[in-house]
Coordinates of C-alpha atoms in Angstrom, one line a residue:
N439 CA 131.5 129.1 -35.8
E440 CA 130.2 131.2 -38.7
L441 CA 127.5 133.7 -39.1
I442 CA 125.8 133.7 -42.6
C443 CA 124.3 137.0 -43.8
A444 CA 122.3 137.1 -47.0
G445 CA 119.9 139.6 -48.5
L446 CA 118.8 141.9 -51.4
Y447 CA 120.0 145.3 -52.2
R448 CA 118.8 148.3 -54.2
D449 CA 119.8 151.8 -55.2
L450 CA 119.5 154.5 -52.5
D451 CA 117.7 156.7 -55.1
P452 CA 114.0 156.6 -54.2
K453 CA 113.1 157.0 -57.9
H454 CA 114.6 153.6 -58.6
N455 CA 112.8 151.4 -56.1
Y456 CA 113.9 148.1 -57.7
I457 CA 115.9 145.3 -56.2
K458 CA 119.2 145.3 -58.1
G459 CA 120.9 142.1 -56.8
M460 CA 121.8 140.0 -53.8
F461 CA 124.6 139.6 -51.3
Y462 CA 126.0 136.8 -49.2
L463 CA 128.6 137.0 -46.4
T464 CA 130.1 134.5 -44.0
I465 CA 131.7 136.0 -40.9
D466 CA 133.8 134.2 -38.3
T467 CA 132.0 134.9 -35.0
K468 CA 135.1 134.7 -32.9
T469 CA 137.4 137.0 -34.9
R470 CA 134.6 139.0 -36.6
E471 CA 136.5 138.5 -39.9
V472 CA 134.6 138.3 -43.2
K473 CA 135.5 134.9 -44.5
S474 CA 133.7 135.1 -47.8
K475 CA 131.5 137.6 -49.6
S476 CA 129.6 137.7 -52.8
I477 CA 127.6 140.6 -54.3
K478 CA 125.8 139.8 -57.5
E479 CA 123.7 142.2 -59.6
F480 CA 120.7 140.6 -61.3
T481 CA 121.3 140.0 -65.0
P482 CA 118.7 141.1 -67.6
A483 CA 118.1 137.4 -68.3
L484 CA 117.4 136.6 -64.7
I485 CA 115.1 139.7 -64.3
D486 CA 113.1 138.3 -67.3
V487 CA 112.8 134.9 -65.6
I488 CA 111.8 136.4 -62.3
S489 CA 109.3 138.9 -63.7
G490 CA 108.0 136.7 -66.5
T491 CA 108.1 136.8 -70.3
T492 CA 105.0 135.9 -72.3
N493 CA 104.8 135.4 -76.1
G494 CA 108.2 136.8 -76.5
K495 CA 107.2 140.1 -75.0
K496 CA 108.9 141.3 -71.8
S497 CA 106.7 142.2 -68.8
F498 CA 106.7 145.6 -67.3
L499 CA 109.2 144.7 -64.6
S500 CA 111.8 143.2 -67.0
K501 CA 112.0 146.6 -68.8
Q502 CA 113.3 148.1 -65.5
T503 CA 116.8 147.8 -64.2
G504 CA 115.9 145.5 -61.4
V505 CA 113.2 143.4 -59.8
G506 CA 110.1 144.9 -58.0
S507 CA 109.9 145.0 -54.3
H508 CA 107.5 142.0 -54.3
F509 CA 110.5 139.6 -54.7
V510 CA 111.1 137.3 -51.8
I511 CA 113.9 134.9 -51.0
R512 CA 112.2 131.6 -50.0
D513 CA 115.3 129.5 -49.3
I514 CA 119.1 129.9 -49.0
I515 CA 121.3 126.9 -49.9
S516 CA 124.7 127.4 -48.2
K517 CA 127.5 125.7 -50.2
P518 CA 131.1 125.2 -49.0
D519 CA 132.4 127.7 -51.6
G520 CA 130.1 130.5 -50.4

């Protein structure tokens, strides 16, 4: 039995209220041991895709160091490799 935890993270500094990346954990519910974990910071290229680029010009959000708080995870696909 495993518990899957996933979410988004940002800096604690309130001046930088942008989502920096995402995390994913699998935890054994019996032993409470973390079986796998992944913490990925969004790359500038992914930020451009999420926030949109038009006519070769970056949008306001892609100039920042993360994604705006409007970002929502719609689905999580759990794969065997975590």
